[in-house]
CSV table of C-alpha atoms and ligand atoms in Angstrom, one decimal:
chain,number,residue,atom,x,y,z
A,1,UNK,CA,16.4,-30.3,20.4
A,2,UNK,CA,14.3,-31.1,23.7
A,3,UNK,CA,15.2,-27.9,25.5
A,4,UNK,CA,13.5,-28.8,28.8
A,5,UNK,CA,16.1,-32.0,28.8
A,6,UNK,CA,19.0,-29.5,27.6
A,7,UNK,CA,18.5,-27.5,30.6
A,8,UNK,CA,17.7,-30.6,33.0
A,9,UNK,CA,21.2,-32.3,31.7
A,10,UNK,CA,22.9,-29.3,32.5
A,11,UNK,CA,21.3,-28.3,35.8
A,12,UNK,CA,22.7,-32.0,37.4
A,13,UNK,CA,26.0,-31.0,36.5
A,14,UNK,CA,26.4,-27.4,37.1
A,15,UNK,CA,24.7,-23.7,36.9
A,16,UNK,CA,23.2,-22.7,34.5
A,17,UNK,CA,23.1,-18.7,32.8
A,18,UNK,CA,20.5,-17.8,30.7
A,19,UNK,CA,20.3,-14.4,28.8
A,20,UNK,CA,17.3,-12.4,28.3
A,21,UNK,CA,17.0,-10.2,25.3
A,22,UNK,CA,13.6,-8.4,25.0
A,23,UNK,CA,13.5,-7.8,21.3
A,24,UNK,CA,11.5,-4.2,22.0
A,25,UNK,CA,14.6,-3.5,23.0
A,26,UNK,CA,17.1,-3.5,20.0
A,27,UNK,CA,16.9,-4.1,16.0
A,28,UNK,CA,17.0,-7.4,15.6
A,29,UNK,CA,19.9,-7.5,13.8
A,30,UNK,CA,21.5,-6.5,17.2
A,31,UNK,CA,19.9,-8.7,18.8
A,32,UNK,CA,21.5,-11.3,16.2
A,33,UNK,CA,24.9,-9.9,17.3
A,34,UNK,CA,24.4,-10.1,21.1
A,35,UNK,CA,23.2,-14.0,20.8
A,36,UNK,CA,26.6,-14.1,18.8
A,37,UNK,CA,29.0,-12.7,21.6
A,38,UNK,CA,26.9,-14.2,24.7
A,39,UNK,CA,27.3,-17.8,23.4
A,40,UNK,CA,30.7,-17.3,23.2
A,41,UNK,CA,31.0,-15.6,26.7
A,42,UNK,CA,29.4,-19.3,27.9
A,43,UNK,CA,26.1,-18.5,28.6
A,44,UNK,CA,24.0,-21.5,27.8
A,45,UNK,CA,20.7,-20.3,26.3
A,46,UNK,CA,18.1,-17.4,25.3
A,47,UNK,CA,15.1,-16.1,26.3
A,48,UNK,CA,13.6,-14.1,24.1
A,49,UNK,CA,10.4,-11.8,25.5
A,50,UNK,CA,9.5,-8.3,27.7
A,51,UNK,CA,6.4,-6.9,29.1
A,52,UNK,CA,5.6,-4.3,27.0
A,53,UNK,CA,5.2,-3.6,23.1
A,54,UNK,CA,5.8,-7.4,22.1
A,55,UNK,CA,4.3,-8.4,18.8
A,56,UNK,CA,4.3,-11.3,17.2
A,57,UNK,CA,6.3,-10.0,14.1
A,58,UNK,CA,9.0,-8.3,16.3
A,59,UNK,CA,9.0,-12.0,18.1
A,60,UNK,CA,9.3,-13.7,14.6
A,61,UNK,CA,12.0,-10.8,13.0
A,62,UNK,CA,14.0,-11.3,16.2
A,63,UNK,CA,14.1,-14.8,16.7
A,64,UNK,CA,15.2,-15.2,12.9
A,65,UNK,CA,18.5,-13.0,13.2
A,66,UNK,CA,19.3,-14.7,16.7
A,67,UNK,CA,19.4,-18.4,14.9
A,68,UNK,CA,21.4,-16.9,12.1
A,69,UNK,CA,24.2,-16.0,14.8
A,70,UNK,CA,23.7,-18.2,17.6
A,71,UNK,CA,23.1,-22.3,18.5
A,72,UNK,CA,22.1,-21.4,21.6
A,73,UNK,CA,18.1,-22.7,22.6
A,74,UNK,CA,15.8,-19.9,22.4
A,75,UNK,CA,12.8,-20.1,25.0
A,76,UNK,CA,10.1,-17.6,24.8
A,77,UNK,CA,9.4,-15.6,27.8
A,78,UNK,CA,5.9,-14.9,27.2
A,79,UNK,CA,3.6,-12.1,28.3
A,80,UNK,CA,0.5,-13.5,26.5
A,81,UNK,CA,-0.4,-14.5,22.9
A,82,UNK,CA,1.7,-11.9,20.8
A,83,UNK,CA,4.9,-13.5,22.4
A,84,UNK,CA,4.5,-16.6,20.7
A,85,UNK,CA,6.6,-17.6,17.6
A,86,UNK,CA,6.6,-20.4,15.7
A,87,UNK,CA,10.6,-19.8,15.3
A,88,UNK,CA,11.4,-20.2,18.8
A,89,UNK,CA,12.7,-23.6,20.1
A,90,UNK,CA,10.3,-23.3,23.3
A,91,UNK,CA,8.2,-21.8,25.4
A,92,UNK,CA,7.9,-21.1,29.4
A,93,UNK,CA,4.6,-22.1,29.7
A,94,UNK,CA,4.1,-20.4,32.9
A,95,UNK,CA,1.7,-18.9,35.4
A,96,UNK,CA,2.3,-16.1,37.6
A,97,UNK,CA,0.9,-17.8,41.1
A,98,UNK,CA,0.9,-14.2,43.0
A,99,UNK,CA,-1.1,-12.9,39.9
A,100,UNK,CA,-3.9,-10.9,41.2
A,101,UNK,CA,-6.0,-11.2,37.9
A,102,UNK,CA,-6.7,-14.8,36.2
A,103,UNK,CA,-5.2,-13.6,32.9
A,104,UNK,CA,-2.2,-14.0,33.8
A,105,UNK,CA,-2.7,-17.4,35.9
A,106,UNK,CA,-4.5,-18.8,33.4
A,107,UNK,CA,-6.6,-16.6,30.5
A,108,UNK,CA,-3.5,-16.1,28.2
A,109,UNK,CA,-2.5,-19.4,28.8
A,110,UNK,CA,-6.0,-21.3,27.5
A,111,UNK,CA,-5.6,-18.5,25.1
A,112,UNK,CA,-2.3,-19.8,24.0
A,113,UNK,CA,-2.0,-23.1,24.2
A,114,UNK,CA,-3.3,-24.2,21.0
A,115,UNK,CA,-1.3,-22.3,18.6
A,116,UNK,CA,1.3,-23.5,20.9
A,117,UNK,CA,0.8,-26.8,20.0
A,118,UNK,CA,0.1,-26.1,16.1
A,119,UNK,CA,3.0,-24.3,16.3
A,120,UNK,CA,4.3,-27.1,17.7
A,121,UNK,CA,6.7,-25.2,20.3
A,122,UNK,CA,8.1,-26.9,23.2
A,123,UNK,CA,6.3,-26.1,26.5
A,124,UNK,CA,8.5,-26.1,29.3
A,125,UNK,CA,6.0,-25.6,32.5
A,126,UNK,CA,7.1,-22.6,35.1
A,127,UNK,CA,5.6,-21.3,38.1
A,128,UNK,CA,6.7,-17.2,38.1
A,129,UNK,CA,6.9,-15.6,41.4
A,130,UNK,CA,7.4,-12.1,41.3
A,131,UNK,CA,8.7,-10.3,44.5
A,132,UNK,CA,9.3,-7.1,45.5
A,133,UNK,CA,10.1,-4.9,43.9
A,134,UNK,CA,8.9,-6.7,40.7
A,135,UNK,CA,9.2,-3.3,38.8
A,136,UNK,CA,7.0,-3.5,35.4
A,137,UNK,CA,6.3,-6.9,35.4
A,138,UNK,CA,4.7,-6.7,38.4
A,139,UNK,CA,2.8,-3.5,37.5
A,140,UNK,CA,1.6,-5.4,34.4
A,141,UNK,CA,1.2,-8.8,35.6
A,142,UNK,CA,-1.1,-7.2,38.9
A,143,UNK,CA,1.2,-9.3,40.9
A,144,UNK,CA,0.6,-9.5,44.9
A,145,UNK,CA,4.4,-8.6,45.4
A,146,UNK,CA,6.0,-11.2,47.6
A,147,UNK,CA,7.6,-9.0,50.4
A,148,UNK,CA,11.4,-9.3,50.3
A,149,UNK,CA,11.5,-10.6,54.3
A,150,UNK,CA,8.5,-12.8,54.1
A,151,UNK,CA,10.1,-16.2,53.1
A,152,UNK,CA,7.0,-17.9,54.4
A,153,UNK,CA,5.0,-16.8,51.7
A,154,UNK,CA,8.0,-17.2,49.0
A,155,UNK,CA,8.0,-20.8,50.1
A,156,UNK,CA,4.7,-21.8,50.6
A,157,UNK,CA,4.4,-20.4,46.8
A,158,UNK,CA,7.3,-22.5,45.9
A,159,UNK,CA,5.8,-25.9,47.6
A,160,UNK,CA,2.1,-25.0,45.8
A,161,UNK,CA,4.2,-25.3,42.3
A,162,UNK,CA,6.1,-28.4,43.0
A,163,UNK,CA,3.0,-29.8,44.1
A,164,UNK,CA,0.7,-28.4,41.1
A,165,UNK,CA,3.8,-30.6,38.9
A,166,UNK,CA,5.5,-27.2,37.5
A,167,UNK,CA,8.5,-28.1,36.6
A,168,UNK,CA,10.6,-25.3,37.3
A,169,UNK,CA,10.1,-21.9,39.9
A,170,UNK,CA,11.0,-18.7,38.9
A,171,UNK,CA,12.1,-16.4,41.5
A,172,UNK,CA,11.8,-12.8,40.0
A,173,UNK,CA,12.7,-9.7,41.4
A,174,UNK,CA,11.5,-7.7,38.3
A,175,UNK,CA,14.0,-6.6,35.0
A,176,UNK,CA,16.1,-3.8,35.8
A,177,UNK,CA,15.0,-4.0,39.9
A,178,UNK,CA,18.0,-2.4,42.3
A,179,UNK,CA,18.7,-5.5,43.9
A,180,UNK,CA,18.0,-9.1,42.9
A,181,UNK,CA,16.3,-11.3,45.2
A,182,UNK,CA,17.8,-11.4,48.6
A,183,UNK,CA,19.8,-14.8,49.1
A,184,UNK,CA,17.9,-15.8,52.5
A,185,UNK,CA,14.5,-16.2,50.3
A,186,UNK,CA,17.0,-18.4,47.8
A,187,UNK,CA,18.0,-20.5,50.1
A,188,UNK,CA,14.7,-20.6,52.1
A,189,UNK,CA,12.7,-21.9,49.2
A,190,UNK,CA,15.8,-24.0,47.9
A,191,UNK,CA,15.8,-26.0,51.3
A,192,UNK,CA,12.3,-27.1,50.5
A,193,UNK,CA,11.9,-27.7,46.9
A,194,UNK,CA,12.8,-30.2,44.5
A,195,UNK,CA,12.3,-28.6,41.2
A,196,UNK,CA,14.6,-26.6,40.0
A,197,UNK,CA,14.9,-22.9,41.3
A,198,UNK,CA,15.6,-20.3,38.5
A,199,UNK,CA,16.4,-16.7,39.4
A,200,UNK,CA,16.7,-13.5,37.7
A,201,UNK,CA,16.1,-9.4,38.3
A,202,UNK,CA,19.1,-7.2,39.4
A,203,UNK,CA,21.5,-9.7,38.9
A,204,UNK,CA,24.4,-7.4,36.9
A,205,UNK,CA,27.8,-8.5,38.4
A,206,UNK,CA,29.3,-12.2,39.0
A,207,UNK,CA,29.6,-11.6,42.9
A,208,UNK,CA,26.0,-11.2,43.1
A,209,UNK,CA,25.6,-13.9,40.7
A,210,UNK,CA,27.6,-16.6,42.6
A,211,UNK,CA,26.1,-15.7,45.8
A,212,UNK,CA,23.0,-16.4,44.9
A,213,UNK,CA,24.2,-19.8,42.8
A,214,UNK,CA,25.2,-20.3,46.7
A,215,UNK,CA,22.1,-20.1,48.1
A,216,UNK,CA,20.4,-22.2,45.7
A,217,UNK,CA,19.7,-21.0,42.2
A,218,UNK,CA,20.2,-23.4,39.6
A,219,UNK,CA,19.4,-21.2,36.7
A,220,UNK,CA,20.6,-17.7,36.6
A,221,UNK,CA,18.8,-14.8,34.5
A,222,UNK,CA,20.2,-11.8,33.6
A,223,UNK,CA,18.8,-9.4,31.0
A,224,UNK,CA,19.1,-5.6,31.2
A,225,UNK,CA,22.9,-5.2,31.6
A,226,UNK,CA,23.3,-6.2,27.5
A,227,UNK,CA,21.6,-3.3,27.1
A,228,UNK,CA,23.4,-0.8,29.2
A,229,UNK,CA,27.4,-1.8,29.3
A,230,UNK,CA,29.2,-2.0,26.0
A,231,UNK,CA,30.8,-4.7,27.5
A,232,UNK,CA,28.4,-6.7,28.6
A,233,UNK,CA,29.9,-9.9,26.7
A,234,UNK,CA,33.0,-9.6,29.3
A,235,UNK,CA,30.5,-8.8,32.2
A,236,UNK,CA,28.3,-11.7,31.5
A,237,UNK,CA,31.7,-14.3,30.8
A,238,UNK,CA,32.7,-13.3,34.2
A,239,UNK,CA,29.3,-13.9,35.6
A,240,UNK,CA,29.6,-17.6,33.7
A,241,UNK,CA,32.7,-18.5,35.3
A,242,UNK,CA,31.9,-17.6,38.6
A,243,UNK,CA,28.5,-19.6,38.9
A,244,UNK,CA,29.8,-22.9,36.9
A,245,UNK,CA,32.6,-22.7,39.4
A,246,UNK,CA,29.7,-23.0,42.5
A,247,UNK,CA,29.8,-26.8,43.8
A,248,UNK,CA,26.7,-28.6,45.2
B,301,1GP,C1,13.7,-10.7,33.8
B,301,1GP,O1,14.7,-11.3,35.7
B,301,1GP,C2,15.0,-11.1,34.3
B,301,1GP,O2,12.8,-11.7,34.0
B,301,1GP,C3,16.1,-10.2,34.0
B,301,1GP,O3,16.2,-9.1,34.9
B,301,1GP,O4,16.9,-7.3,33.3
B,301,1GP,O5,17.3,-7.0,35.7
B,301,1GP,O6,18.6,-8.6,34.4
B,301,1GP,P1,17.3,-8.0,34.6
Protein backbone atom coordinates (compact mmCIF):
# COMPACT_ATOMS: atom_id res chain seq x y z
CA UNK A 1 0.00 0.00 0.00
CA UNK A 2 1.29 3.72 -0.86
CA UNK A 3 0.08 5.27 2.44
CA UNK A 4 1.00 8.83 1.41
CA UNK A 5 -1.67 8.28 -1.60
CA UNK A 6 -4.08 6.50 0.95
CA UNK A 7 -4.17 9.54 2.94
CA UNK A 8 -4.07 12.06 -0.18
CA UNK A 9 -7.27 9.97 -1.75
CA UNK A 10 -8.97 10.39 1.37
CA UNK A 11 -8.08 13.99 2.26
CA UNK A 12 -9.98 15.25 -1.32
CA UNK A 13 -12.90 13.61 -0.19
CA UNK A 14 -13.35 14.13 3.44
CA UNK A 15 -11.41 14.34 6.99
CA UNK A 16 -9.43 12.33 7.93
CA UNK A 17 -8.80 10.73 11.92
CA UNK A 18 -5.78 9.23 12.74
CA UNK A 19 -5.04 7.48 16.08
CA UNK A 20 -1.93 7.62 17.99
CA UNK A 21 -0.84 4.81 20.20
CA UNK A 22 2.60 5.26 21.80
CA UNK A 23 3.52 1.67 22.40
CA UNK A 24 5.44 2.82 25.96
CA UNK A 25 2.26 3.15 26.73
CA UNK A 26 0.43 -0.33 26.85
CA UNK A 27 1.51 -4.15 26.23
CA UNK A 28 1.39 -4.67 22.93
CA UNK A 29 -1.03 -6.99 22.91
CA UNK A 30 -3.31 -4.08 24.01
CA UNK A 31 -2.24 -2.19 21.81
CA UNK A 32 -3.29 -5.07 19.24
CA UNK A 33 -6.84 -4.67 20.81
CA UNK A 34 -7.14 -0.88 20.52
CA UNK A 35 -6.11 -0.94 16.57
CA UNK A 36 -8.99 -3.60 16.69
CA UNK A 37 -11.82 -1.41 18.11
CA UNK A 38 -10.56 2.08 16.55
CA UNK A 39 -10.78 0.63 13.04
CA UNK A 40 -14.01 -0.28 13.58
CA UNK A 41 -15.07 3.10 15.34
CA UNK A 42 -13.93 4.59 11.55
CA UNK A 43 -10.77 6.05 12.27
CA UNK A 44 -8.65 5.64 9.22
CA UNK A 45 -5.10 4.92 10.25
CA UNK A 46 -2.26 4.53 13.03
CA UNK A 47 0.52 6.15 14.16
CA UNK A 48 2.52 4.32 16.10
CA UNK A 49 5.44 6.47 18.24
CA UNK A 50 6.06 8.78 21.78
CA UNK A 51 8.74 10.83 23.08
CA UNK A 52 10.16 9.02 25.59
CA UNK A 53 11.40 5.29 26.22
CA UNK A 54 10.83 4.16 22.53
CA UNK A 55 13.02 1.20 21.38
CA UNK A 56 13.24 -0.37 18.52
CA UNK A 57 12.05 -3.80 19.90
CA UNK A 58 8.97 -2.22 21.67
CA UNK A 59 8.42 -0.44 18.03
CA UNK A 60 8.80 -3.99 16.34
CA UNK A 61 6.68 -6.07 19.32
CA UNK A 62 3.95 -3.39 18.94
CA UNK A 63 3.62 -2.97 15.40
CA UNK A 64 3.36 -6.92 15.01
CA UNK A 65 0.23 -7.37 17.39
CA UNK A 66 -1.41 -4.11 15.76
CA UNK A 67 -1.28 -5.89 12.01
CA UNK A 68 -2.56 -9.09 13.67
CA UNK A 69 -5.84 -7.07 14.59
CA UNK A 70 -6.00 -4.23 12.43
CA UNK A 71 -5.82 -3.26 8.27
CA UNK A 72 -5.47 0.04 9.14
CA UNK A 73 -1.82 1.86 7.68
CA UNK A 74 0.54 2.21 10.39
CA UNK A 75 2.91 5.33 10.12
CA UNK A 76 5.66 5.82 12.46
CA UNK A 77 5.75 8.92 14.51
CA UNK A 78 9.37 9.10 15.06
CA UNK A 79 11.45 10.65 17.70
CA UNK A 80 14.82 9.58 16.20
CA UNK A 81 16.46 6.27 15.12
CA UNK A 82 14.93 3.77 17.84
CA UNK A 83 11.45 4.59 16.33
CA UNK A 84 12.08 3.00 13.25
CA UNK A 85 10.65 -0.47 12.31
CA UNK A 86 11.00 -2.37 9.53
CA UNK A 87 7.16 -3.63 10.29
CA UNK A 88 5.62 -0.39 9.88
CA UNK A 89 3.86 0.59 6.54
CA UNK A 90 5.54 4.25 6.83
CA UNK A 91 7.26 6.75 8.23
CA UNK A 92 6.63 10.73 8.93
CA UNK A 93 9.81 11.78 7.73
CA UNK A 94 9.61 14.92 9.50
CA UNK A 95 11.53 18.00 10.83
CA UNK A 96 10.59 19.95 13.71
CA UNK A 97 11.07 23.72 11.97
CA UNK A 98 10.79 25.59 15.56
CA UNK A 99 13.52 22.99 16.75
CA UNK A 100 16.03 24.89 18.62
CA UNK A 101 18.78 22.08 18.26
CA UNK A 102 19.63 20.61 14.62
CA UNK A 103 18.97 17.09 15.86
CA UNK A 104 15.86 17.26 15.61
CA UNK A 105 15.75 19.38 12.15
CA UNK A 106 18.01 17.36 10.72
CA UNK A 107 20.76 14.97 12.82
CA UNK A 108 18.22 12.05 13.46
CA UNK A 109 16.97 12.41 10.20
CA UNK A 110 20.68 11.89 8.17
CA UNK A 111 20.85 9.45 10.90
CA UNK A 112 17.83 7.64 9.78
CA UNK A 113 17.36 7.82 6.49
CA UNK A 114 19.31 4.97 5.32
CA UNK A 115 17.92 2.17 7.31
CA UNK A 116 14.82 3.89 6.25
CA UNK A 117 15.46 3.03 2.92
CA UNK A 118 16.93 -0.54 3.52
CA UNK A 119 14.23 -1.05 5.45
CA UNK A 120 12.45 0.01 2.72
CA UNK A 121 9.64 2.06 4.72
CA UNK A 122 7.58 4.63 3.07
CA UNK A 123 8.61 8.25 3.82
CA UNK A 124 5.87 10.49 3.90
CA UNK A 125 7.68 14.12 4.37
CA UNK A 126 6.18 16.46 7.44
CA UNK A 127 7.03 19.73 8.59
CA UNK A 128 6.14 19.53 12.76
CA UNK A 129 5.29 22.72 14.35
CA UNK A 130 4.95 22.56 17.89
CA UNK A 131 3.02 25.33 19.81
CA UNK A 132 2.33 26.21 23.05
CA UNK A 133 2.04 24.48 25.26
CA UNK A 134 3.82 21.65 23.37
CA UNK A 135 4.09 19.70 26.80
CA UNK A 136 6.92 16.91 26.47
CA UNK A 137 7.47 17.06 23.04
CA UNK A 138 8.42 20.28 23.21
CA UNK A 139 10.61 19.84 26.31
CA UNK A 140 12.37 17.03 24.34
CA UNK A 141 12.34 18.36 20.93
CA UNK A 142 13.94 22.01 22.47
CA UNK A 143 11.12 23.52 20.42
CA UNK A 144 10.84 27.52 20.27
CA UNK A 145 7.06 27.22 21.25
CA UNK A 146 4.92 28.94 18.74
CA UNK A 147 2.86 31.34 21.06
CA UNK A 148 -0.84 30.44 20.86
CA UNK A 149 -1.82 34.29 19.66
CA UNK A 150 1.03 34.78 17.27
CA UNK A 151 -0.39 33.40 13.98
CA UNK A 152 2.22 35.36 12.12
CA UNK A 153 4.78 33.18 13.14
CA UNK A 154 2.46 29.90 12.89
CA UNK A 155 2.03 30.95 9.26
CA UNK A 156 5.16 32.15 8.16
CA UNK A 157 6.27 28.51 9.47
CA UNK A 158 3.59 26.90 7.49
CA UNK A 159 4.53 28.91 4.06
CA UNK A 160 8.60 27.99 4.84
CA UNK A 161 7.32 24.09 4.62
CA UNK A 162 5.17 24.35 1.55
CA UNK A 163 7.92 26.11 0.04
CA UNK A 164 10.89 23.64 1.34
CA UNK A 165 8.21 20.85 -0.71
CA UNK A 166 6.98 19.15 2.75
CA UNK A 167 4.18 17.62 1.97
CA UNK A 168 2.18 17.80 4.85
CA UNK A 169 2.24 20.46 8.19
CA UNK A 170 1.72 19.36 11.45
CA UNK A 171 0.09 21.69 13.81
CA UNK A 172 0.89 20.27 17.41
CA UNK A 173 -0.19 21.45 20.49
CA UNK A 174 1.74 18.70 22.48
CA UNK A 175 0.10 15.00 23.65
CA UNK A 176 -2.03 15.27 26.53
CA UNK A 177 -1.89 19.56 26.28
CA UNK A 178 -5.21 21.28 28.09
CA UNK A 179 -6.37 22.59 25.01
CA UNK A 180 -5.59 21.81 21.34
CA UNK A 181 -4.54 24.40 19.10
CA UNK A 182 -6.73 27.35 19.07
CA UNK A 183 -9.00 27.38 15.77
CA UNK A 184 -7.89 31.17 14.71
CA UNK A 185 -4.15 29.72 14.11
CA UNK A 186 -6.15 26.74 12.05
CA UNK A 187 -7.65 28.74 10.02
CA UNK A 188 -4.89 31.40 9.77
CA UNK A 189 -2.34 29.05 8.34
CA UNK A 190 -5.15 27.02 6.35
CA UNK A 191 -5.97 30.31 4.39
CA UNK A 192 -2.50 30.31 3.15
CA UNK A 193 -1.30 26.95 2.52
CA UNK A 194 -1.76 24.39 0.05
CA UNK A 195 -0.49 21.29 1.64
CA UNK A 196 -2.41 19.60 3.70
CA UNK A 197 -2.87 20.79 7.40
CA UNK A 198 -2.74 17.97 10.05
CA UNK A 199 -3.60 18.65 13.72
CA UNK A 200 -3.35 16.92 16.87
CA UNK A 201 -2.78 17.67 20.95
CA UNK A 202 -5.82 18.15 23.33
CA UNK A 203 -8.17 17.08 20.88
CA UNK A 204 -10.48 14.59 23.30
CA UNK A 205 -14.14 15.30 22.36
CA UNK A 206 -15.92 15.45 18.72
CA UNK A 207 -16.99 19.23 19.37
CA UNK A 208 -13.60 20.24 19.54
CA UNK A 209 -12.72 17.94 16.85
CA UNK A 210 -15.21 19.40 14.28
CA UNK A 211 -14.40 22.85 15.08
CA UNK A 212 -11.20 22.60 14.29
CA UNK A 213 -12.06 20.27 10.95
CA UNK A 214 -13.98 23.82 10.52
CA UNK A 215 -11.20 25.90 10.58
CA UNK A 216 -9.15 23.91 8.40
CA UNK A 217 -7.61 20.69 9.49
CA UNK A 218 -7.60 17.97 7.12
CA UNK A 219 -6.19 15.35 9.27
CA UNK A 220 -7.17 14.98 12.83
CA UNK A 221 -4.84 13.41 15.66
CA UNK A 222 -5.86 12.23 18.74
CA UNK A 223 -3.88 9.99 21.06
CA UNK A 224 -4.02 10.18 24.82
CA UNK A 225 -7.80 9.75 25.40
CA UNK A 226 -7.34 5.57 24.38
CA UNK A 227 -5.43 5.60 27.29
CA UNK A 228 -7.52 7.29 29.82
CA UNK A 229 -11.48 6.50 28.99
CA UNK A 230 -12.57 2.90 28.85
CA UNK A 231 -14.58 3.96 26.28
CA UNK A 232 -12.54 5.53 24.12
CA UNK A 233 -13.78 3.36 20.98
CA UNK A 234 -17.27 5.26 21.45
CA UNK A 235 -15.48 8.59 22.10
CA UNK A 236 -13.32 8.38 19.17
CA UNK A 237 -16.57 7.00 16.71
CA UNK A 238 -18.22 10.04 17.78
CA UNK A 239 -15.26 12.17 16.99
CA UNK A 240 -15.24 10.23 13.28
CA UNK A 241 -18.66 11.06 12.52
CA UNK A 242 -18.60 14.48 13.47
CA UNK A 243 -15.37 15.49 11.26
CA UNK A 244 -16.35 13.23 8.04
CA UNK A 245 -19.66 15.10 8.36
CA UNK A 246 -17.51 18.72 7.93
CA UNK A 247 -18.10 19.98 4.16
CA UNK A 248 -15.41 21.96 2.20
C1 LIG B 1 0.49 13.79 19.56
O1 LIG B 1 -0.96 15.42 19.03
C2 LIG B 1 -0.90 14.08 19.21
O2 LIG B 1 1.26 14.25 18.54
C3 LIG B 1 -1.86 13.50 20.19
O3 LIG B 1 -2.16 14.33 21.26
O4 LIG B 1 -2.36 12.67 23.07
O5 LIG B 1 -3.30 14.96 23.38
O6 LIG B 1 -4.38 13.36 21.81
P1 LIG B 1 -3.13 13.80 22.43
Amino acid sequence: MNVERYLMDKIRKEKVHLTLIDPAKQEPLKAGEIAEKIEDSGSDGIMIGGSTNITNKIMDETILKIKERSSLPVMIFPSGISSISRHADAIFFMSMLNSSSREFLIDHQVMASRAIKIMNIEPISMAYLVVEPGMTVGKVGKAILIKRDDMDSAVSYALAAQYFGFHFVYLEAGSGAPEPVPESMVKAVKNEIGIPLIVGGGIRDPEKAMKLAEAGADVIVTGTLVERSDNYDEIIRKIVNSIKNVKY
